Amino acid sequence: MLKEGQVRIPSGCAISGMFSKSGKTFNGEDIINSIEIMHDRSNGLGGGFAAYGIYPEYKDFYAFHVFYDNTESKKECEKYLEECFDVVCLSEIPTRKVPGISDAPLIWRYFMVPLPSKLESMELDEREYVVRTVFHVNTNISGAYVFSSGKNMGSFKAVGFPEDVGRFYKLEEYNGYCFTAHGRYPTNTPGWWGGAHPFALLDYSVVHNGEISSYDANRRAIEMYGYKCTLQTDTEVITYIIDYLHRKMGLTYEEIASVVAAPFWQIIDNMPKKERETHEYLRNMFSSQLITGPFSILVGFEGGMMALNDRLKLRSMVVGEKDDMVYVASEESAIRRIQPNLDKVWAPSGGEPVIVTLNGGNS
Amino acid sequence: MAIDYFYPEYEVARNNDRCITCRVCERQCANNVHSYVEQLNKMTSNDANCVNCQRCVSLCPTKALKIVKSDNTFKLNNNWNQKTMKEVFLQAENSGVLLSSMGNPEPYPIYFDKILLNASQVTNPSIDPLREPMETRMFLGSTVHKIERDKKGNLINNLTPHLKLALPIMFSAMSYGSISYNAHESLARAAEELGTYYNTGEGGLHEDFYKYSKNTIVQVASGRFGVHKDYLNTAAAIEIKMGQGAKPGIGGHLPGTKIVGDVSRTRMAPEGCDAISPAPHHDIYSIEDLRQLVFSLKEATDYKKPIIVKIAAVHNVAAIASGIARSGADIIAIDGFRGGTGAAPTRIRDNVGIPIELALASVDARLRNEGIRDNVSLVVGGSIRSSSDVFKAIALGADSVYIGTAALLALGCHLCRSCHGGKCNWGIATQVPELVKRLNPNIGYKRLVNLLEAWNHEIMEMMGGMGINSIESLRGNRLMLRGVGLNEKELEILGIKHAGE
């Protein structure tokens, strides 16, 4: 049977996310409860979480979460990491035994900074350097897979139902200002933990529900800019597009939304001149980054979160607000379960981004 | 009298019970096939002159006419077929280079016919183009990603000039001279109405058609016919013609008999004098020379026009395209070996060049591997026969297509492949005034508009079926394609999987 990455596997899903605009931290209990109520939107073949603000004591270090098939791959990967980074702390990621989660790989965590000498000799921006090491491990070191590589954030994922995955990783022991969650319904049995979501690169993480019809157009375009789509999943390519547009091109999240879920020409053509020109420019310049087909995504990033639907809103997604908290989920029930008394609840239209940041900071 | 080695290939089958001797066929045939025999009050035919253009068949009011393939046959031989033998007889008699018109008709593989499309089922929804927006607008030009902002942080439009197409289909180059004034007018008006472009070919732009210049691509070919400052500056884009799919490696030859009146003036060539386009551009013997012509044209037009470089699909097309993508050109047009022509040596047309599907797939892959696909847009032609060919070409990686033969068919052409005779009964490939006026541009342009609107509608249906609502998400989306009956190597070059995979 072909593993994830050797074959393209479409999947349906559930997503949920919660964000404190004031930066107040909370543990992972609620996000587990939220995603759990959408149990039937997953099929036990993948679940995961991204959490932000969880490593305050190591906030200046890149936190790598790595899956290993065996000790040999661990040895090889650690040798490579030590050549590239100053590793200040390494440990196994704490887990507990949970029925429904089996065949766990070795799961390790490293807090590190790039070796200054190495960074200098490669003449790379620090974040680009980190991205390249992630790609190196994931494509060249057999049995090793970096699934989280940002600062003060982490991704936690496994094969299983998301609520079991959350409990397996003891998410209640982590405190953060933002959590996102994903339950997966793949149309195949990959049985590989790396294939679960979120997909994360640096501090960008994406949980996604949908099957994009533009996949191969997006993939072939993004691979031209040095990205390697090793998993063949929508989420992977969406993450790379966001990383590319935000980190490399310097677009704002609003602009990114106008690229990936561009307004229809019939809307653009009727906009005021300046706005029309901007949209026409973005659609023309980044035409291969337009994503079509159904999707609802939650993009986590340092200090913020963006929720976005495809341009036709072919996937459900609801937003709720209570005081400084913003909740986003595939179904309203997932929000009501953890916050029954909402100040406001609405369904954003297709292509309309909902962007929240810490204390109203820049996106 | 010399022995006639040939029995006519096609015969006129006349149903005398239906024939009313109205003599329409006689008047309509520029090849003098039909004549009236007064004594018998009957029509008769000289089959030897018939090119099977179907003009008489289409106009016969009583449907009394058919053109049928002659069943006369040389002794059957799998090595020496009828056509090959006939060509030997012809050359033994006249000692000339065999000439042909329109695209290569030989039975080489047609890859478009071995590629199937995907559609959505269950895991994502198909989209109904009657209910939801379905976008086929496409821009052509360079999109090298670079973001610049003004002091307020607003994006600066730093894009180089682009062509904006309402649908991803343009009319390919056909010169005034090779086709008629009325054919050009039909193409120009159709392009304007459709929001796309037609291409002057290498014969210059007739002064009457400057009013369609917003929808006109002008061509600069090796003969430089009709090229002057206003010609370049009036156009929406300029195409440098390096090659043509029907006759890669050789130039063009418009006989003096067609260089008359307006054609002569538009071409800036003396009346009655053969117009010879040399095989190469004599100022381009290498890629660095091409770059100079690209920038000469940009200088002459103040960097306001995208420059297209058109090449024939030949063996080394990917490497050539890679060179062009670095030459400053904005668009590369690739013409496949099935592409049409007003006249080409038969041996060249039928034996030189490669299929456009393979050329396109390898060029697109090569440019992506080198990270320079954004430098240029890709336009392919030769031959695109239907909306599904357009669709497959875009999914293989093209930004848009050129159609020539299909457009001529819309104007009445029946592919008799006798353009080089200059006596086109449909008023398309001729300069004989009585024949030209048979093509009414008011009807002709409408038929072109009908055709492309129908194709565009079909493209939308196919896009919707696979859940794509914007054409750019189809471009290069090879996962939407599957091959049937193709071998591993063919699949590898096309970059697609086999059906069932």
PDB file of N, CA, C and O in Angstrom, chain B residues 132-169:
ATOM      1  N   GLU B 132     -23.140  29.522 -11.009  1.00  0.00           N
ATOM      2  CA  GLU B 132     -22.025  30.166 -10.325  1.00  0.00           C
ATOM      3  C   GLU B 132     -21.103  30.816 -11.352  1.00  0.00           C
ATOM      4  O   GLU B 132     -21.053  30.379 -12.500  1.00  0.00           O
ATOM      5  N   PRO B 133     -20.360  31.832 -10.919  1.00  0.00           N
ATOM      6  CA  PRO B 133     -19.399  32.434 -11.857  1.00  0.00           C
ATOM      7  C   PRO B 133     -18.365  31.393 -12.297  1.00  0.00           C
ATOM      8  O   PRO B 133     -17.948  30.554 -11.498  1.00  0.00           O
ATOM      9  N   MET B 134     -18.015  31.439 -13.557  1.00  0.00           N
ATOM     10  CA  MET B 134     -17.029  30.501 -14.100  1.00  0.00           C
ATOM     11  C   MET B 134     -16.091  31.349 -14.957  1.00  0.00           C
ATOM     12  O   MET B 134     -16.523  31.913 -15.963  1.00  0.00           O
ATOM     13  N   GLU B 135     -14.844  31.468 -14.524  1.00  0.00           N
ATOM     14  CA  GLU B 135     -13.982  32.498 -15.099  1.00  0.00           C
ATOM     15  C   GLU B 135     -12.999  31.942 -16.123  1.00  0.00           C
ATOM     16  O   GLU B 135     -12.238  31.024 -15.825  1.00  0.00           O
ATOM     17  N   THR B 136     -13.020  32.536 -17.311  1.00  0.00           N
ATOM     18  CA  THR B 136     -12.064  32.116 -18.344  1.00  0.00           C
ATOM     19  C   THR B 136     -11.160  33.267 -18.767  1.00  0.00           C
ATOM     20  O   THR B 136     -10.488  33.175 -19.777  1.00  0.00           O
ATOM     21  N   ARG B 137     -11.157  34.336 -18.005  1.00  0.00           N
ATOM     22  CA  ARG B 137     -10.280  35.455 -18.342  1.00  0.00           C
ATOM     23  C   ARG B 137      -8.822  35.065 -18.079  1.00  0.00           C
ATOM     24  O   ARG B 137      -8.512  34.462 -17.049  1.00  0.00           O
ATOM     25  N   MET B 138      -7.966  35.399 -19.014  1.00  0.00           N
ATOM     26  CA  MET B 138      -6.559  35.029 -18.868  1.00  0.00           C
ATOM     27  C   MET B 138      -5.686  36.207 -19.275  1.00  0.00           C
ATOM     28  O   MET B 138      -6.023  36.940 -20.195  1.00  0.00           O
ATOM     29  N   PHE B 139      -4.589  36.384 -18.580  1.00  0.00           N
ATOM     30  CA  PHE B 139      -3.614  37.403 -18.957  1.00  0.00           C
ATOM     31  C   PHE B 139      -2.397  36.715 -19.553  1.00  0.00           C
ATOM     32  O   PHE B 139      -1.993  35.651 -19.091  1.00  0.00           O
ATOM     33  N   LEU B 140      -1.821  37.332 -20.568  1.00  0.00           N
ATOM     34  CA  LEU B 140      -0.589  36.798 -21.144  1.00  0.00           C
ATOM     35  C   LEU B 140       0.531  37.815 -20.960  1.00  0.00           C
ATOM     36  O   LEU B 140       0.360  38.983 -21.278  1.00  0.00           O
ATOM     37  N   GLY B 141       1.642  37.322 -20.472  1.00  0.00           N
ATOM     38  CA  GLY B 141       2.797  38.189 -20.274  1.00  0.00           C
ATOM     39  C   GLY B 141       3.632  37.658 -19.136  1.00  0.00           C
ATOM     40  O   GLY B 141       3.314  36.627 -18.536  1.00  0.00           O
ATOM     41  N   SER B 142       4.687  38.372 -18.833  1.00  0.00           N
ATOM     42  CA  SER B 142       5.608  37.930 -17.798  1.00  0.00           C
ATOM     43  C   SER B 142       5.060  38.275 -16.419  1.00  0.00           C
ATOM     44  O   SER B 142       4.485  39.338 -16.221  1.00  0.00           O
ATOM     45  N   THR B 143       5.210  37.366 -15.464  1.00  0.00           N
ATOM     46  CA  THR B 143       4.782  37.653 -14.085  1.00  0.00           C
ATOM     47  C   THR B 143       5.875  37.240 -13.110  1.00  0.00           C
ATOM     48  O   THR B 143       5.654  36.408 -12.229  1.00  0.00           O
ATOM     49  N   VAL B 144       7.042  37.786 -13.293  1.00  0.00           N
ATOM     50  CA  VAL B 144       8.118  37.468 -12.352  1.00  0.00           C
ATOM     51  C   VAL B 144       7.792  38.158 -11.027  1.00  0.00           C
ATOM     52  O   VAL B 144       7.611  39.370 -10.985  1.00  0.00           O
ATOM     53  N   HIS B 145       7.647  37.349  -9.971  1.00  0.00           N
ATOM     54  CA  HIS B 145       7.143  37.879  -8.704  1.00  0.00           C
ATOM     55  C   HIS B 145       8.116  38.844  -8.048  1.00  0.00           C
ATOM     56  O   HIS B 145       9.234  38.480  -7.695  1.00  0.00           O
ATOM     57  N   LYS B 146       7.637  40.045  -7.865  1.00  0.00           N
ATOM     58  CA  LYS B 146       8.432  41.037  -7.155  1.00  0.00           C
ATOM     59  C   LYS B 146       7.462  42.070  -6.639  1.00  0.00           C
ATOM     60  O   LYS B 146       6.672  42.635  -7.400  1.00  0.00           O
ATOM     61  N   ILE B 147       7.475  42.266  -5.340  1.00  0.00           N
ATOM     62  CA  ILE B 147       6.514  43.192  -4.735  1.00  0.00           C
ATOM     63  C   ILE B 147       7.208  44.508  -4.417  1.00  0.00           C
ATOM     64  O   ILE B 147       8.269  44.538  -3.806  1.00  0.00           O
ATOM     65  N   GLU B 148       6.589  45.593  -4.847  1.00  0.00           N
ATOM     66  CA  GLU B 148       7.101  46.917  -4.490  1.00  0.00           C
ATOM     67  C   GLU B 148       5.953  47.720  -3.898  1.00  0.00           C
ATOM     68  O   GLU B 148       4.807  47.577  -4.334  1.00  0.00           O
ATOM     69  N   ARG B 149       6.273  48.547  -2.919  1.00  0.00           N
ATOM     70  CA  ARG B 149       5.229  49.359  -2.273  1.00  0.00           C
ATOM     71  C   ARG B 149       5.639  50.821  -2.252  1.00  0.00           C
ATOM     72  O   ARG B 149       6.825  51.140  -2.195  1.00  0.00           O
ATOM     73  N   ASP B 150       4.630  51.683  -2.280  1.00  0.00           N
ATOM     74  CA  ASP B 150       4.948  53.103  -2.142  1.00  0.00           C
ATOM     75  C   ASP B 150       5.131  53.425  -0.664  1.00  0.00           C
ATOM     76  O   ASP B 150       5.058  52.551   0.197  1.00  0.00           O
ATOM     77  N   LYS B 151       5.350  54.700  -0.362  1.00  0.00           N
ATOM     78  CA  LYS B 151       5.662  55.072   1.024  1.00  0.00           C
ATOM     79  C   LYS B 151       4.513  54.751   1.973  1.00  0.00           C
ATOM     80  O   LYS B 151       4.715  54.533   3.160  1.00  0.00           O
ATOM     81  N   LYS B 152       3.293  54.765   1.434  1.00  0.00           N
ATOM     82  CA  LYS B 152       2.141  54.450   2.288  1.00  0.00           C
ATOM     83  C   LYS B 152       1.928  52.946   2.431  1.00  0.00           C
ATOM     84  O   LYS B 152       0.983  52.502   3.087  1.00  0.00           O
ATOM     85  N   GLY B 153       2.774  52.187   1.769  1.00  0.00           N
ATOM     86  CA  GLY B 153       2.628  50.730   1.864  1.00  0.00           C
ATOM     87  C   GLY B 153       1.706  50.142   0.817  1.00  0.00           C
ATOM     88  O   GLY B 153       1.441  48.941   0.818  1.00  0.00           O
ATOM     89  N   ASN B 154       1.199  50.977  -0.111  1.00  0.00           N
ATOM     90  CA  ASN B 154       0.331  50.441  -1.164  1.00  0.00           C
ATOM     91  C   ASN B 154       1.154  49.722  -2.222  1.00  0.00           C
ATOM     92  O   ASN B 154       2.289  50.117  -2.506  1.00  0.00           O
ATOM     93  N   LEU B 155       0.555  48.697  -2.783  1.00  0.00           N
ATOM     94  CA  LEU B 155       1.248  47.937  -3.824  1.00  0.00           C
ATOM     95  C   LEU B 155       1.424  48.800  -5.070  1.00  0.00           C
ATOM     96  O   LEU B 155       0.504  49.520  -5.474  1.00  0.00           O
ATOM     97  N   ILE B 156       2.607  48.732  -5.662  1.00  0.00           N
ATOM     98  CA  ILE B 156       2.853  49.447  -6.923  1.00  0.00           C
ATOM     99  C   ILE B 156       2.669  48.456  -8.057  1.00  0.00           C
ATOM    100  O   ILE B 156       3.188  47.336  -8.002  1.00  0.00           O
ATOM    101  N   ASN B 157       1.929  48.850  -9.064  1.00  0.00           N
ATOM    102  CA  ASN B 157       1.748  47.963 -10.219  1.00  0.00           C
ATOM    103  C   ASN B 157       3.030  47.959 -11.054  1.00  0.00           C
ATOM    104  O   ASN B 157       3.275  48.859 -11.838  1.00  0.00           O
ATOM    105  N   ASN B 158       3.826  46.928 -10.848  1.00  0.00           N
ATOM    106  CA  ASN B 158       5.113  46.850 -11.550  1.00  0.00           C
ATOM    107  C   ASN B 158       5.091  45.774 -12.636  1.00  0.00           C
ATOM    108  O   ASN B 158       6.127  45.293 -13.071  1.00  0.00           O
ATOM    109  N   LEU B 159       3.892  45.386 -13.048  1.00  0.00           N
ATOM    110  CA  LEU B 159       3.795  44.362 -14.097  1.00  0.00           C
ATOM    111  C   LEU B 159       4.181  44.952 -15.453  1.00  0.00           C
ATOM    112  O   LEU B 159       3.832  46.081 -15.772  1.00  0.00           O
ATOM    113  N   THR B 160       4.852  44.133 -16.233  1.00  0.00           N
ATOM    114  CA  THR B 160       5.166  44.523 -17.607  1.00  0.00           C
ATOM    115  C   THR B 160       3.878  44.394 -18.436  1.00  0.00           C
ATOM    116  O   THR B 160       2.911  43.808 -17.973  1.00  0.00           O
ATOM    117  N   PRO B 161       3.846  44.935 -19.673  1.00  0.00           N
ATOM    118  CA  PRO B 161       2.593  44.907 -20.440  1.00  0.00           C
ATOM    119  C   PRO B 161       2.052  43.491 -20.644  1.00  0.00           C
ATOM    120  O   PRO B 161       2.812  42.539 -20.809  1.00  0.00           O
ATOM    121  N   HIS B 162       0.730  43.389 -20.574  1.00  0.00           N
ATOM    122  CA  HIS B 162       0.051  42.102 -20.718  1.00  0.00           C
ATOM    123  C   HIS B 162      -1.046  42.171 -21.769  1.00  0.00           C
ATOM    124  O   HIS B 162      -1.563  43.241 -22.071  1.00  0.00           O
ATOM    125  N   LEU B 163      -1.394  41.030 -22.278  1.00  0.00           N
ATOM    126  CA  LEU B 163      -2.605  40.907 -23.084  1.00  0.00           C
ATOM    127  C   LEU B 163      -3.695  40.369 -22.163  1.00  0.00           C
ATOM    128  O   LEU B 163      -3.441  39.479 -21.356  1.00  0.00           O
ATOM    129  N   LYS B 164      -4.892  40.920 -22.308  1.00  0.00           N
ATOM    130  CA  LYS B 164      -6.013  40.459 -21.483  1.00  0.00           C
ATOM    131  C   LYS B 164      -7.001  39.750 -22.388  1.00  0.00           C
ATOM    132  O   LYS B 164      -7.546  40.347 -23.322  1.00  0.00           O
ATOM    133  N   LEU B 165      -7.219  38.471 -22.126  1.00  0.00           N
ATOM    134  CA  LEU B 165      -8.094  37.656 -22.972  1.00  0.00           C
ATOM    135  C   LEU B 165      -9.372  37.311 -22.205  1.00  0.00           C
ATOM    136  O   LEU B 165      -9.299  36.827 -21.081  1.00  0.00           O
ATOM    137  N   ALA B 166     -10.506  37.541 -22.824  1.00  0.00           N
ATOM    138  CA  ALA B 166     -11.756  37.159 -22.167  1.00  0.00           C
ATOM    139  C   ALA B 166     -11.931  35.648 -22.166  1.00  0.00           C
ATOM    140  O   ALA B 166     -12.648  35.090 -21.352  1.00  0.00           O
ATOM    141  N   LEU B 167     -11.280  34.996 -23.102  1.00  0.00           N
ATOM    142  CA  LEU B 167     -11.302  33.530 -23.166  1.00  0.00           C
ATOM    143  C   LEU B 167      -9.953  33.071 -23.717  1.00  0.00           C
ATOM    144  O   LEU B 167      -9.308  33.819 -24.446  1.00  0.00           O
ATOM    145  N   PRO B 168      -9.506  31.864 -23.349  1.00  0.00           N
ATOM    146  CA  PRO B 168      -8.105  31.524 -23.613  1.00  0.00           C
ATOM    147  C   PRO B 168      -7.846  31.040 -25.037  1.00  0.00           C
ATOM    148  O   PRO B 168      -7.129  30.069 -25.239  1.00  0.00           O
ATOM    149  N   ILE B 169      -8.450  31.712 -26.005  1.00  0.00           N
ATOM    150  CA  ILE B 169      -8.302  31.293 -27.398  1.00  0.00           C
ATOM    151  C   ILE B 169      -8.057  32.541 -28.255  1.00  0.00           C
ATOM    152  O   ILE B 169      -8.794  33.525 -28.140  1.00  0.00           O
TER     153      ILE B 169
END
